[in-house]
Coordinates of C-alpha atoms and ligand atoms in Angstrom, one line a residue:
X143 CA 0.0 0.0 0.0
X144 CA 2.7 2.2 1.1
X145 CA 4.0 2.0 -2.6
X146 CA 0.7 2.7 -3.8
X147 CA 0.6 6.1 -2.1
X148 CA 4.1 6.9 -2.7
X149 CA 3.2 6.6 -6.7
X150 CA -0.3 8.4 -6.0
X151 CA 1.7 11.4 -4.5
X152 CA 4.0 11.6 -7.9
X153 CA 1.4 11.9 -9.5
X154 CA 0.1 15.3 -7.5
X155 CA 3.7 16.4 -6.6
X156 CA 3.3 19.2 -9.0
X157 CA 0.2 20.1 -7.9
X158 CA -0.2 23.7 -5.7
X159 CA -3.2 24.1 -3.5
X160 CA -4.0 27.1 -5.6
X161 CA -4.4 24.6 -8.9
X162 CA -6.9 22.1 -6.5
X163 CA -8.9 24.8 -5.5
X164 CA -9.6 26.7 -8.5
X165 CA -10.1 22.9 -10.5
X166 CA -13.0 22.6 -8.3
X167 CA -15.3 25.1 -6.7
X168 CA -16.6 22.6 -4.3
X169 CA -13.3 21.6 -2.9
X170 CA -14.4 22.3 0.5
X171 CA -18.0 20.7 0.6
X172 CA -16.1 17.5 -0.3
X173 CA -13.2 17.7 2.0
X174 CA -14.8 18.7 5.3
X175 CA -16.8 16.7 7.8
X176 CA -18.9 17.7 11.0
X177 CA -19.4 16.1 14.2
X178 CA -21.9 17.6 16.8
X179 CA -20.3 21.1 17.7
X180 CA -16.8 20.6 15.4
X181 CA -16.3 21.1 12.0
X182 CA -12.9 19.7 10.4
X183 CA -11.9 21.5 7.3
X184 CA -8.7 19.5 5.5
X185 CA -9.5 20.9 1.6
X186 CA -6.6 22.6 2.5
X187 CA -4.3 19.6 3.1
X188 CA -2.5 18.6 -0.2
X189 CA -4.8 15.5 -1.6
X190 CA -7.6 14.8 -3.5
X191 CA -11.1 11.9 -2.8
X192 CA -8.7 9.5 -4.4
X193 CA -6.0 10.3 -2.0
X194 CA -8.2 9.2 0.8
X195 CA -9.6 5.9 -1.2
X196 CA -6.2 4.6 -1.1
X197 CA -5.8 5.9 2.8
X198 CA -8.8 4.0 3.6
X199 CA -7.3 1.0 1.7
X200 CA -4.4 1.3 4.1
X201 CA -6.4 1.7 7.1
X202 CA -8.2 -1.3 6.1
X203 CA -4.7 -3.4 5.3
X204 CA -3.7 -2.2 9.0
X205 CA -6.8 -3.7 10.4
X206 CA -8.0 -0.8 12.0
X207 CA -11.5 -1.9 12.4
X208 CA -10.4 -4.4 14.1
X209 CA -8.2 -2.5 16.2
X210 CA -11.2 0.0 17.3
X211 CA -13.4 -3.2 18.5
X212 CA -10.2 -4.2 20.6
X213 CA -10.0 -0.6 22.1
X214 CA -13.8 -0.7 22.9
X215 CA -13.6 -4.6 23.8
X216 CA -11.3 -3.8 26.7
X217 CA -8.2 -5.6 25.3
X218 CA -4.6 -5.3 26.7
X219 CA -4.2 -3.0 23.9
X220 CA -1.1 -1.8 25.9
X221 CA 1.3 -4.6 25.0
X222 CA 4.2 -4.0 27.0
X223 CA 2.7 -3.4 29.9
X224 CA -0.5 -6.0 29.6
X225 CA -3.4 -3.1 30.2
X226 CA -5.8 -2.0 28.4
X227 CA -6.4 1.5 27.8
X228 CA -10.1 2.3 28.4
X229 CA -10.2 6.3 28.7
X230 CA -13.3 6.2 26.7
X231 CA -15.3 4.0 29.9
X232 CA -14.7 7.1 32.0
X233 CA -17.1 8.9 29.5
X234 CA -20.0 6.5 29.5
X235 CA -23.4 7.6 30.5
X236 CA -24.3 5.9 34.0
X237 CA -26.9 3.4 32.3
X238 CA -24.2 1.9 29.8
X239 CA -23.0 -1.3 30.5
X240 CA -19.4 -1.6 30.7
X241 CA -18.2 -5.3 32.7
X242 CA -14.7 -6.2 32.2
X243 CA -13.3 -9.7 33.5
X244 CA -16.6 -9.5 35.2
X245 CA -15.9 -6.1 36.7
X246 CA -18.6 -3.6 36.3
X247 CA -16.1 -0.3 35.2
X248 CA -19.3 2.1 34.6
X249 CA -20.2 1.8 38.2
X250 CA -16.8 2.1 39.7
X251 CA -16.5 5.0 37.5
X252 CA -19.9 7.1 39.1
X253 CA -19.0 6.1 42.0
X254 CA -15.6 8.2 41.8
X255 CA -17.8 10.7 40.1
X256 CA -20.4 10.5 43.3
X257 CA -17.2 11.0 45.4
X258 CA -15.8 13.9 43.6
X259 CA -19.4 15.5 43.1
X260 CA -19.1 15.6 47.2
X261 CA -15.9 17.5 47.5
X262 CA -16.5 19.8 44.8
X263 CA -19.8 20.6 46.8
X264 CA -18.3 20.6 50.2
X265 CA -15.5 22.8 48.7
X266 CA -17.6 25.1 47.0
X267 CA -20.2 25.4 49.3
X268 CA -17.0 26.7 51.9
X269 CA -18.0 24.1 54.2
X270 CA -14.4 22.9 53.9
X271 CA -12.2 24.3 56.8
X272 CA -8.5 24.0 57.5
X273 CA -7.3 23.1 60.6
X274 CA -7.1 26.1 62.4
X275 CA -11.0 26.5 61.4
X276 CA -10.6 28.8 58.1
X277 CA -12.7 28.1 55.1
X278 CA -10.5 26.7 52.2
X279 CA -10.3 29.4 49.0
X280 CA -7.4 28.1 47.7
X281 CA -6.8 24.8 46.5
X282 CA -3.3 23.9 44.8
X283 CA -2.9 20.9 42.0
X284 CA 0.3 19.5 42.4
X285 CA 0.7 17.2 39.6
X286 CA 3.0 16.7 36.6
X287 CA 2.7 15.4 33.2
X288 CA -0.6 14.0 32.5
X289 CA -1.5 14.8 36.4
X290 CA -0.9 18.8 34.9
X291 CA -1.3 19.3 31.5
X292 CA -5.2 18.1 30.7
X293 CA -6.6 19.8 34.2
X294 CA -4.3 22.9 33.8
X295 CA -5.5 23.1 30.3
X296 CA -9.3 22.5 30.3
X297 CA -9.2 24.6 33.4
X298 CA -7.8 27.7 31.7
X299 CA -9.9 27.1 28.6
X300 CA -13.4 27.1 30.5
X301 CA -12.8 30.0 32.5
X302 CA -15.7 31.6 30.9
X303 CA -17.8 28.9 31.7
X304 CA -16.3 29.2 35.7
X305 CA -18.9 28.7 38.6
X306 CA -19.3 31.4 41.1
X307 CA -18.9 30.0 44.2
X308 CA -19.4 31.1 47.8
X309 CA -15.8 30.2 49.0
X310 CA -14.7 32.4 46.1
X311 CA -12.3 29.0 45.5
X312 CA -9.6 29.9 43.5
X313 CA -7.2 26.9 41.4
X314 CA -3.6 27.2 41.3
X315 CA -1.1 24.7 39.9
X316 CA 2.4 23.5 40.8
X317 CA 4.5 21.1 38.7
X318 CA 7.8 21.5 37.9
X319 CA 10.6 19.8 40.1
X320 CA 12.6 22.3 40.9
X321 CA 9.6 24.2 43.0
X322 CA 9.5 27.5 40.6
X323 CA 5.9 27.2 40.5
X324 CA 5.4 26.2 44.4
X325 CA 7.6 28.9 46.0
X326 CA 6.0 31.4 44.5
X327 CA 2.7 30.0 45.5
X328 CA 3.7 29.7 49.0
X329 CA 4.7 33.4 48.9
X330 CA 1.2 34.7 48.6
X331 CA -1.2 31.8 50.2
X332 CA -2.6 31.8 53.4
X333 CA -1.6 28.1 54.9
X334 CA -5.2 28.1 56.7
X335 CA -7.2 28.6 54.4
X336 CA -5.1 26.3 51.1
X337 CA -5.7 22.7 50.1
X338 CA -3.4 20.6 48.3
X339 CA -4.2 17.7 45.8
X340 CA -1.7 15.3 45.4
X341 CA -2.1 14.4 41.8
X342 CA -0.5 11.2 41.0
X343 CA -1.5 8.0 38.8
X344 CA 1.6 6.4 40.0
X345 CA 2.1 8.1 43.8
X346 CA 6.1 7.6 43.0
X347 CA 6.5 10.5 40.8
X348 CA 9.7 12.3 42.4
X349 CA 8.6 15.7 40.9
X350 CA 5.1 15.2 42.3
X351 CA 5.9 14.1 45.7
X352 CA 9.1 16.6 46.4
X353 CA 6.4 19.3 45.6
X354 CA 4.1 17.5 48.0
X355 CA 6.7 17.1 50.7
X356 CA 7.5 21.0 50.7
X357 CA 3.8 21.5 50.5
X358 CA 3.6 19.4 53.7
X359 CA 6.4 21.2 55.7
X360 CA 4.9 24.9 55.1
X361 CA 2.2 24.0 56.3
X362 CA 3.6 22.1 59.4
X363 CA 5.5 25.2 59.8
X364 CA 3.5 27.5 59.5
X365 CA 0.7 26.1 61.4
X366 CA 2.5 23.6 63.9
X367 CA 2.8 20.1 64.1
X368 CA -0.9 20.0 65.3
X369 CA -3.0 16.1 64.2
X370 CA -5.5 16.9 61.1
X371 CA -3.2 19.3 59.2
X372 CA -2.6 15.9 56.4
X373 CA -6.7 15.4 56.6
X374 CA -7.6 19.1 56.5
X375 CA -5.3 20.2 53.9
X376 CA -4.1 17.2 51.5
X377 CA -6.6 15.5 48.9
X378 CA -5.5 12.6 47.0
X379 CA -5.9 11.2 43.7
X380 CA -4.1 8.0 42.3
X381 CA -4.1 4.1 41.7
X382 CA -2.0 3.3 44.0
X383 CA -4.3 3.3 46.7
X384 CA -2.1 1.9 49.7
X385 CA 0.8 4.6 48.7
X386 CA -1.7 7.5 49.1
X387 CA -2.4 6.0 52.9
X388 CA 0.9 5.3 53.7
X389 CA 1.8 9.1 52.7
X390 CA -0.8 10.5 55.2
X391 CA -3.8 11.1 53.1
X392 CA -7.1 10.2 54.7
X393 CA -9.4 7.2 53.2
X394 CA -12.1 9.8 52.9
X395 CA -10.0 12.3 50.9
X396 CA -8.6 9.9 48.3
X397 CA -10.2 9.7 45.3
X398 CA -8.7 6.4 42.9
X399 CA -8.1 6.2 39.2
X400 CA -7.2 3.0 37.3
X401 CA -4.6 0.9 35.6
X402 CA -6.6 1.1 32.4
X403 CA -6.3 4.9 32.7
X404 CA -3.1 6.1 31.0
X405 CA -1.7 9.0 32.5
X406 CA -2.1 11.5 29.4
X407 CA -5.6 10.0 28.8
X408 CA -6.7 10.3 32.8
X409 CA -8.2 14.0 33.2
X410 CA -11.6 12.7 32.2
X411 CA -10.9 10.9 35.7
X412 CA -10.6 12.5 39.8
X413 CA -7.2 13.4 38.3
X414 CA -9.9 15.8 36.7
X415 CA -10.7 17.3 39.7
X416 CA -9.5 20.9 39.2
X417 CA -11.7 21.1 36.3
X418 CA -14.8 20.2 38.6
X419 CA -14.0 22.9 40.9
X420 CA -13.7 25.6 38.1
X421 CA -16.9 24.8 35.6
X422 CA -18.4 22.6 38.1
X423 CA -19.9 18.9 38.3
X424 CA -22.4 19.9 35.8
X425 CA -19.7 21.3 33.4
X426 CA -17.7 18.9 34.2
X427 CA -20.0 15.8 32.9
X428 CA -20.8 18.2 30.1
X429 CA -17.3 17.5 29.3
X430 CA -17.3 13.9 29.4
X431 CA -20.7 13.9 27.3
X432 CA -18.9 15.8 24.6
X433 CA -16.0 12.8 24.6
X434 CA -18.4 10.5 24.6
X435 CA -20.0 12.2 21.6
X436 CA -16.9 11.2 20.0
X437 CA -16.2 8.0 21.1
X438 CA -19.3 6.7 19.7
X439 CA -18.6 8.9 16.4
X440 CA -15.3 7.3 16.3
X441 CA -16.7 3.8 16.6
X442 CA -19.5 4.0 14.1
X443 CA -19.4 6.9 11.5
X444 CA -18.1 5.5 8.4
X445 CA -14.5 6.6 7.4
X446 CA -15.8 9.3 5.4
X447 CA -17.2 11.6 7.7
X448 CA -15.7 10.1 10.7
X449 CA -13.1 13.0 12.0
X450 CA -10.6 11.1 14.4
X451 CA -10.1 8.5 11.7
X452 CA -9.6 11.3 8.6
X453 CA -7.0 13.6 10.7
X454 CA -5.3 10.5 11.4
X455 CA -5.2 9.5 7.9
X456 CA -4.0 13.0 6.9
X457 CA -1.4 12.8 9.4
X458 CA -0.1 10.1 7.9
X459 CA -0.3 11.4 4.5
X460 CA 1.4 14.2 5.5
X461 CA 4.2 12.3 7.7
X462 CA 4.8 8.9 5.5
X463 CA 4.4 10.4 1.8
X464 CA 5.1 14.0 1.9
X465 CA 7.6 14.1 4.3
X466 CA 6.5 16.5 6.2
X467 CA 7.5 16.1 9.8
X468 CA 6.6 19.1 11.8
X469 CA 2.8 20.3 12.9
X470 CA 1.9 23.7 14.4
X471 CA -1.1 23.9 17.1
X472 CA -2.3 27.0 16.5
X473 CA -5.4 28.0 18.8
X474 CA -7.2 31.2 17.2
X475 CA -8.3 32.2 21.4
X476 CA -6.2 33.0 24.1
X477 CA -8.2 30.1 26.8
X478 CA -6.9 27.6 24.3
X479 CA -3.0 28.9 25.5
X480 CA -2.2 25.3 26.4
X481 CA -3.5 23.2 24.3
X482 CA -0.6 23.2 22.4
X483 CA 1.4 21.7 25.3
X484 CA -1.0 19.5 26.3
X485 CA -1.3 17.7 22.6
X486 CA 2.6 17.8 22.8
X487 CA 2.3 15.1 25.8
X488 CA -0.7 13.1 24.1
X489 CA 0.7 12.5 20.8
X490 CA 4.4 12.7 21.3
X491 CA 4.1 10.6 24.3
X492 CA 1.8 8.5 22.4
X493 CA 3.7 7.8 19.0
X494 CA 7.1 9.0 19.2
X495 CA 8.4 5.4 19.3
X496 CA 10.3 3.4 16.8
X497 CA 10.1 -0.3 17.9
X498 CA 6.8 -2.1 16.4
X499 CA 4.1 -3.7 18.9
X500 CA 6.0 -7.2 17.2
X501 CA 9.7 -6.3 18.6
X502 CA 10.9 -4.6 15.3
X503 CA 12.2 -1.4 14.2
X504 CA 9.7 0.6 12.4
X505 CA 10.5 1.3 8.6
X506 CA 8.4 4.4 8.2
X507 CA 8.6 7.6 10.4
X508 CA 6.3 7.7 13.3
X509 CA 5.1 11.2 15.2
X510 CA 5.8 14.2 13.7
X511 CA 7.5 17.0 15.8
X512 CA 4.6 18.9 17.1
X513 CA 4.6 22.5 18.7
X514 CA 2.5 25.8 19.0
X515 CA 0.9 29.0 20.5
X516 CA -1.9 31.1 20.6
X517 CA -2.2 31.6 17.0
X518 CA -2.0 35.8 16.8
X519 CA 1.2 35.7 18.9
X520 CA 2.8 32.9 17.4
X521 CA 2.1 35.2 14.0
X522 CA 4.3 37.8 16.1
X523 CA 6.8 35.2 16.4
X524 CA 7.7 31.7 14.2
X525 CA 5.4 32.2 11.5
X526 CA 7.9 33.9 9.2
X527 CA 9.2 30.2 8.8
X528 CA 6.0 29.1 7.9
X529 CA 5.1 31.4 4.9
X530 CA 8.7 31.5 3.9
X531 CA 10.9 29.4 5.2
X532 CA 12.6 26.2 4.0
X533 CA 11.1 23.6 5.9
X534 CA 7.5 22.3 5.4
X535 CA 4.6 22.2 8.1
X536 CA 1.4 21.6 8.9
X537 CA -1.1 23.3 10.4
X538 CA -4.0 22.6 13.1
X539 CA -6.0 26.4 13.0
X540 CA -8.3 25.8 15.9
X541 CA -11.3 28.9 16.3
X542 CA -14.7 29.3 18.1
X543 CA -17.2 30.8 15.3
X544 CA -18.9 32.3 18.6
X545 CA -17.9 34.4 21.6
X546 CA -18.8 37.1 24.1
X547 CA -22.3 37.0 23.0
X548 CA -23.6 35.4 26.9
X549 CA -23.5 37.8 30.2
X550 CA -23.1 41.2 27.7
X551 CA -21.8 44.2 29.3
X552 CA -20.3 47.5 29.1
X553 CA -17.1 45.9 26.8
X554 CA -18.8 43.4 25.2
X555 CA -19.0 45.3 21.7
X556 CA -15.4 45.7 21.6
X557 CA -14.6 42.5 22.4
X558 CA -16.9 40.9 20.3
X559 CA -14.8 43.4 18.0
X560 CA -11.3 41.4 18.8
X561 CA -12.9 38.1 18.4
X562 CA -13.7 39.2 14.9
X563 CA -10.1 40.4 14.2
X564 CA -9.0 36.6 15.4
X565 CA -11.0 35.1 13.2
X566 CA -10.1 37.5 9.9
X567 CA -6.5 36.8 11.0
X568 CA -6.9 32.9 11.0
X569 CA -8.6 32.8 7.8
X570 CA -6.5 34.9 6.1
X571 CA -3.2 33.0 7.5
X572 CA -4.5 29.8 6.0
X573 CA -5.0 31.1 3.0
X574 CA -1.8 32.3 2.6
X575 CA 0.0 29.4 3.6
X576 CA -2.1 27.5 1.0
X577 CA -2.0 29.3 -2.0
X578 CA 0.5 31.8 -1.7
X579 CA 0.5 34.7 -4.5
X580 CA -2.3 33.3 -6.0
X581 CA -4.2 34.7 -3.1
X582 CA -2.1 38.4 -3.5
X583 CA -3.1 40.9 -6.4
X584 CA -0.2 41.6 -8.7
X585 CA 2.1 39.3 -6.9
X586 CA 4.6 39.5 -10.3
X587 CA 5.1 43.2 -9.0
X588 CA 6.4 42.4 -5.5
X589 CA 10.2 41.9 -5.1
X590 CA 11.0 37.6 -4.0
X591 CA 11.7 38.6 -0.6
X592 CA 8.2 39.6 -0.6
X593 CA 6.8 36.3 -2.5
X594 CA 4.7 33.4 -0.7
X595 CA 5.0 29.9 -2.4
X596 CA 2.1 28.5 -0.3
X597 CA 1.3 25.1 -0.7
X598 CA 2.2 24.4 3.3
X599 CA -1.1 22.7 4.3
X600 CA -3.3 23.3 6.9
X601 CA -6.6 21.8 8.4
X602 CA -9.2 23.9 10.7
X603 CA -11.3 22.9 13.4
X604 CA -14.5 25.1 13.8
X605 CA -16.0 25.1 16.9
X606 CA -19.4 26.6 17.3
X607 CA -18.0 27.8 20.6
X608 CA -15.7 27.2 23.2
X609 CA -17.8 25.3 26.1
X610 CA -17.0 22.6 28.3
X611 CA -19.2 19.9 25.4
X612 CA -16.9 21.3 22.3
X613 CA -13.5 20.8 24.1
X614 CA -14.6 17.1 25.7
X615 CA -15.2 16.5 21.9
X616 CA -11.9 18.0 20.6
X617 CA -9.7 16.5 23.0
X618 CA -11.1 13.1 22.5
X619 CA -11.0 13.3 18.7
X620 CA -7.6 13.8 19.4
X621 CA -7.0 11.1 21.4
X622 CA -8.7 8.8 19.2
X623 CA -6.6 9.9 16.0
X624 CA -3.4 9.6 17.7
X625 CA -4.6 5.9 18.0
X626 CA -5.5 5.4 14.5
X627 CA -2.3 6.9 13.8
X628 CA -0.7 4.5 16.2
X629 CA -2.8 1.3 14.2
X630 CA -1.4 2.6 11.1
X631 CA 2.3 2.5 12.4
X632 CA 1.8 -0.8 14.2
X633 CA 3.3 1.3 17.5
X634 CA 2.0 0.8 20.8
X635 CA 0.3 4.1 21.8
X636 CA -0.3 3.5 25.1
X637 CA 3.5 3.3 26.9
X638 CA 6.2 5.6 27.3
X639 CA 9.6 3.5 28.4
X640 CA 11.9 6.0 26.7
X641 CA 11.2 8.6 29.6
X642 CA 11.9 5.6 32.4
X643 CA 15.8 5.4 32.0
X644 CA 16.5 9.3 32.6
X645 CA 14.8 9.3 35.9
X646 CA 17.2 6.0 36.5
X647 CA 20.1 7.9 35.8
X648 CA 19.1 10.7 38.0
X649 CA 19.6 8.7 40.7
X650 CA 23.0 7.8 40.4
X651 CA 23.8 11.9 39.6
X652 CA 21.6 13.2 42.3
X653 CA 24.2 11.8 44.7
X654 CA 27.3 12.8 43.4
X655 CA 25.7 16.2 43.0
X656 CA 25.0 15.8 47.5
X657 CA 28.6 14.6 47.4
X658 CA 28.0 11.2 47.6
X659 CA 30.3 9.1 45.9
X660 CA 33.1 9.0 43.7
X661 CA 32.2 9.9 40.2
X662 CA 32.7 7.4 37.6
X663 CA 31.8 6.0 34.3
X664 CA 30.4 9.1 33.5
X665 CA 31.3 11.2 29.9
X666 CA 33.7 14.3 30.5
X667 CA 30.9 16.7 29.5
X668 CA 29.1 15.1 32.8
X669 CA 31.9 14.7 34.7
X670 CA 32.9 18.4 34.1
X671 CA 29.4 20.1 34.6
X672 CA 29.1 17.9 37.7
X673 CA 32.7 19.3 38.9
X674 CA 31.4 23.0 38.6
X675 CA 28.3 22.4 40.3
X676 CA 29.6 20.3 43.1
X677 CA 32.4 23.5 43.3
X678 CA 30.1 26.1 43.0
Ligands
F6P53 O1 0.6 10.7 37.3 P1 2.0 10.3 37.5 O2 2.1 8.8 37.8 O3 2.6 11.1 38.6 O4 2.8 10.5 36.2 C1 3.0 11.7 35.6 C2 3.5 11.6 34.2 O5 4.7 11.0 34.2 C3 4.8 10.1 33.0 O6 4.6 8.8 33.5 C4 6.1 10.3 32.3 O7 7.2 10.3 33.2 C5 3.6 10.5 32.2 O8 3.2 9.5 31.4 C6 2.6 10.9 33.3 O9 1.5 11.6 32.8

């Protein structure tokens, strides 16, 4: 098949965007599909209907249909590590039936949502007190990776959508290892009246729980050793049950994930929890009803119209016989500041591997390298290199056809004024970066260094608007084309061993760097960085 393709793409090589467009009129009501609240727009990716006949064909040789049931069957779909990956169960309405191995998952998964419906309320409601008696209006993720990104994210992006509460609860966020975020925090928070969440699939993550630790000792600190600062102050959220206990984390204040929940996949989970307490239980199922939207999409709209498995397929295009290895997230609304981070982790997590599910090497490239911003600044700032530079990229345009037209005020008119502007400027970029001077009048005129070549495809997602049931959608249409991607490459999605062996090594370094040991059997670059830092 792979040959197939390669010959298919000769045959357009020479083909610009500008030529496919103006060959037919209704290139974009054949190369766009819709699901619920999202339109996907690829007529500006560089193919044609017969492009995708002979992607489907691939699809179909790399038994993706029967790779969907086995996602949706439960299966150890996770090869190397014997789980199956079942993100899309914590979406199911309560009355679905979901038994796996005889285990009923849709009722242990309400009954984590029952759990977290409680504290949001309690917390909400300021009938949550810290120890000294103060209501809690702080509470403080602590989290990394996976136990970050997707809360962080969807947290920031539904901010218009925020409840008003009577605690006035406010979320904050603290990951990184070195305690940048955390000692900032601890600078302006008032210890009696902040609540931590320990957010952890694994409980053993050494970024997570040296955070945690400091967390613990400014509060022991600052408020004495008295008994109930752990209960009053520390929520937990993991699978490893036992390891939350054994850290000091009341039964009552641990909420528990899953195995079959992969980190990057889990903030439809408790690890969602800072998204509850911004939009709310009721937003927050919203959420999950707009992934499950897509989940059953994904599993049953032919290929045609069915969006994860067409951006896959275009990805792969794109990747495998056009060579183009880079993608820009490009959000066209500020909320959306993150996603590009956040889609870094799921699909570079996800695919960037090179050893089959079978043992072998892979012989085609796998994930692209994938970046982004906020679309208008990033126009301040790399996309020179996209309109004229020498390498070749695609673009995800992301946009809201709607805001600022709920809870009007005094600015509104303005800003439904700047929303406008983001959305000329959106267009008009992917224009340009498709067709290039043919989009320009007298281009002939302009001097080269003023010349667009265009032909760097693009897709768009259309949103009606930015709500808590459009983003459940769009994240889990990108979670299920990262797996269609991952079919197609026969990779194994759902791991991620290459990050294992640097927190190994770590180890080893962290000592010498507290003087322990000789060092040895390390490079001279190491060896001599080390010596600096151990004399500095
Ligand atoms: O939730 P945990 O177990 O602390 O893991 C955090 C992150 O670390 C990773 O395991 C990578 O090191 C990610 O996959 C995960 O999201």
């Amino acid at each position: 098949m792979w040959r197939v393709l390669a010959d298919h793409a000769e045959g357009i090589r020479d083909t610009h965007l500008a030529e496919l467009f103006d060959a037919d009129p209704a290139r974009f009501e054949r190369l766009h599909c819709e699901c619920g609240p999202l339109l996907f727009d690829y007529s500006k990716q560089r193919l044609t209907e017969q492009t995708l006949a002979r992607l489907f064909d691939l699809a179909r040789q790399q038994q993706l249909p029967q790779w969907i049931d086995r996602l949706f069957a439960g299966d150890p779909v996770n090869c190397t590590e014997g789980r199956s990956a079942m993100h899309w169960a914590l979406r199911l309405p309560e009355d679905a039936s979901c038994s796996i191995n005889g285990v009923d998952i849709t009722a242990q998964v309400h009954e984590q949502l029952r759990r977290m419906d409680r504290i949001v309320h309690k917390l909400h409601s300021g009938q949550w007190r810290g120890v000294t008696g103060e209501v809690v209006t702080d509470v403080v993720n602590i989290g990394v990776g996976g136990s970050d990104l997707g809360p962080q994210m969807v947290a920031e992006a539904l901010c218009d959508s925020a409840v008003e509460t009577s605690s006035r609860l406010t979320m904050h966020f603290a990951s990184t290892m070195d305690g940048s975020q955390l000692s900032q925090l601890l600078r302006t928070l008032n210890p009696h009246s902040t609540l931590f969440i320990i957010s952890s699939k694994s409980f053993t993550t050494i970024d997570t729980l040296s955070n945690a630790e400091t967390a613990r000792h400014w509060l022991e600190h600052t408020l004495g050793d008295k008994p109930g600062v752990l209960h009053c102050h520390f929520l937990g959220v993991s699978s490893a049950v036992q390891k939350m206990t054994d850290w000091g984390i009341s039964e009552e204040h641990q909420l528990q994930i899953w195995d079959w929940v992969g980190g990057r996949y889990s903030m439809w989970s408790a690890i969602g929890l800072p998204i509850a307490l911004t939009v709310g239980m009721h937003g927050f199922r919203q959420l999950l009803a707009g992934a499950h939207l897509m989940d059953e999409h994904f599993r049953t709209a032919p290929w045609e119209c069915n969006l994860p498995v067409l951006m896959a397929l275009v990805g792969v295009w794109n990747t495998n016989v056009l060579d183009i290895n880079a993608q820009a997230i490009l959000p066209y609304d500020g909320r959306l500041k993150l996603l590009p981070l956040y889609l870094e982790q799921l699909e570079m997590e996800s695919n960037g591997k090179s050893v089959t599910r079978d043992g072998k090497l892979v012989e085609h490239s796998t994930c692209p390298i994938i970046w982004g911003d906020v679309g208008p600044n990033a126009q301040h700032a790399f996309y020179q290199l996209l309109h004229q530079g020498t390498e070749p990229v695609t673009c995800d345009f992301i946009l809201p056809a709607r805001r600022y037209h709920q809870n009007r005020d005094e600015v509104t008119e303005e800003l439904i004024s700047q929303h406008e502007l983001a959305l000329a400027n959106c267009l008009a970029q992917s224009r340009l970066l498709a067709l290039g001077d043919a989009a320009l009048k007298n281009p002939e005129d302009m001097p080269i260094h003023q010349r667009y070549r265009g032909n760097q495809p693009s897709s768009t997602l259309l949103l009606d608007e930015l709500n808590p049931y459009s983003l459940g959608a769009l994240i889990a249409m990108y979670e299920h084309k990262v797996f269609v991607q991952s079919v197609i490459w026969e990779i194994n999605p759902f791991d991620q061993w290459g990050v294992e062996m640097g927190k190994k090594l770590a180890v080893d370094t962290l000592g010498w760097i507290r003087g322990e040991g000789q060092v040895e059997g390390v490079d001279s670059s190491t060896a001599g960085l080390l010596g600096r830092i151990v004399g500095a």
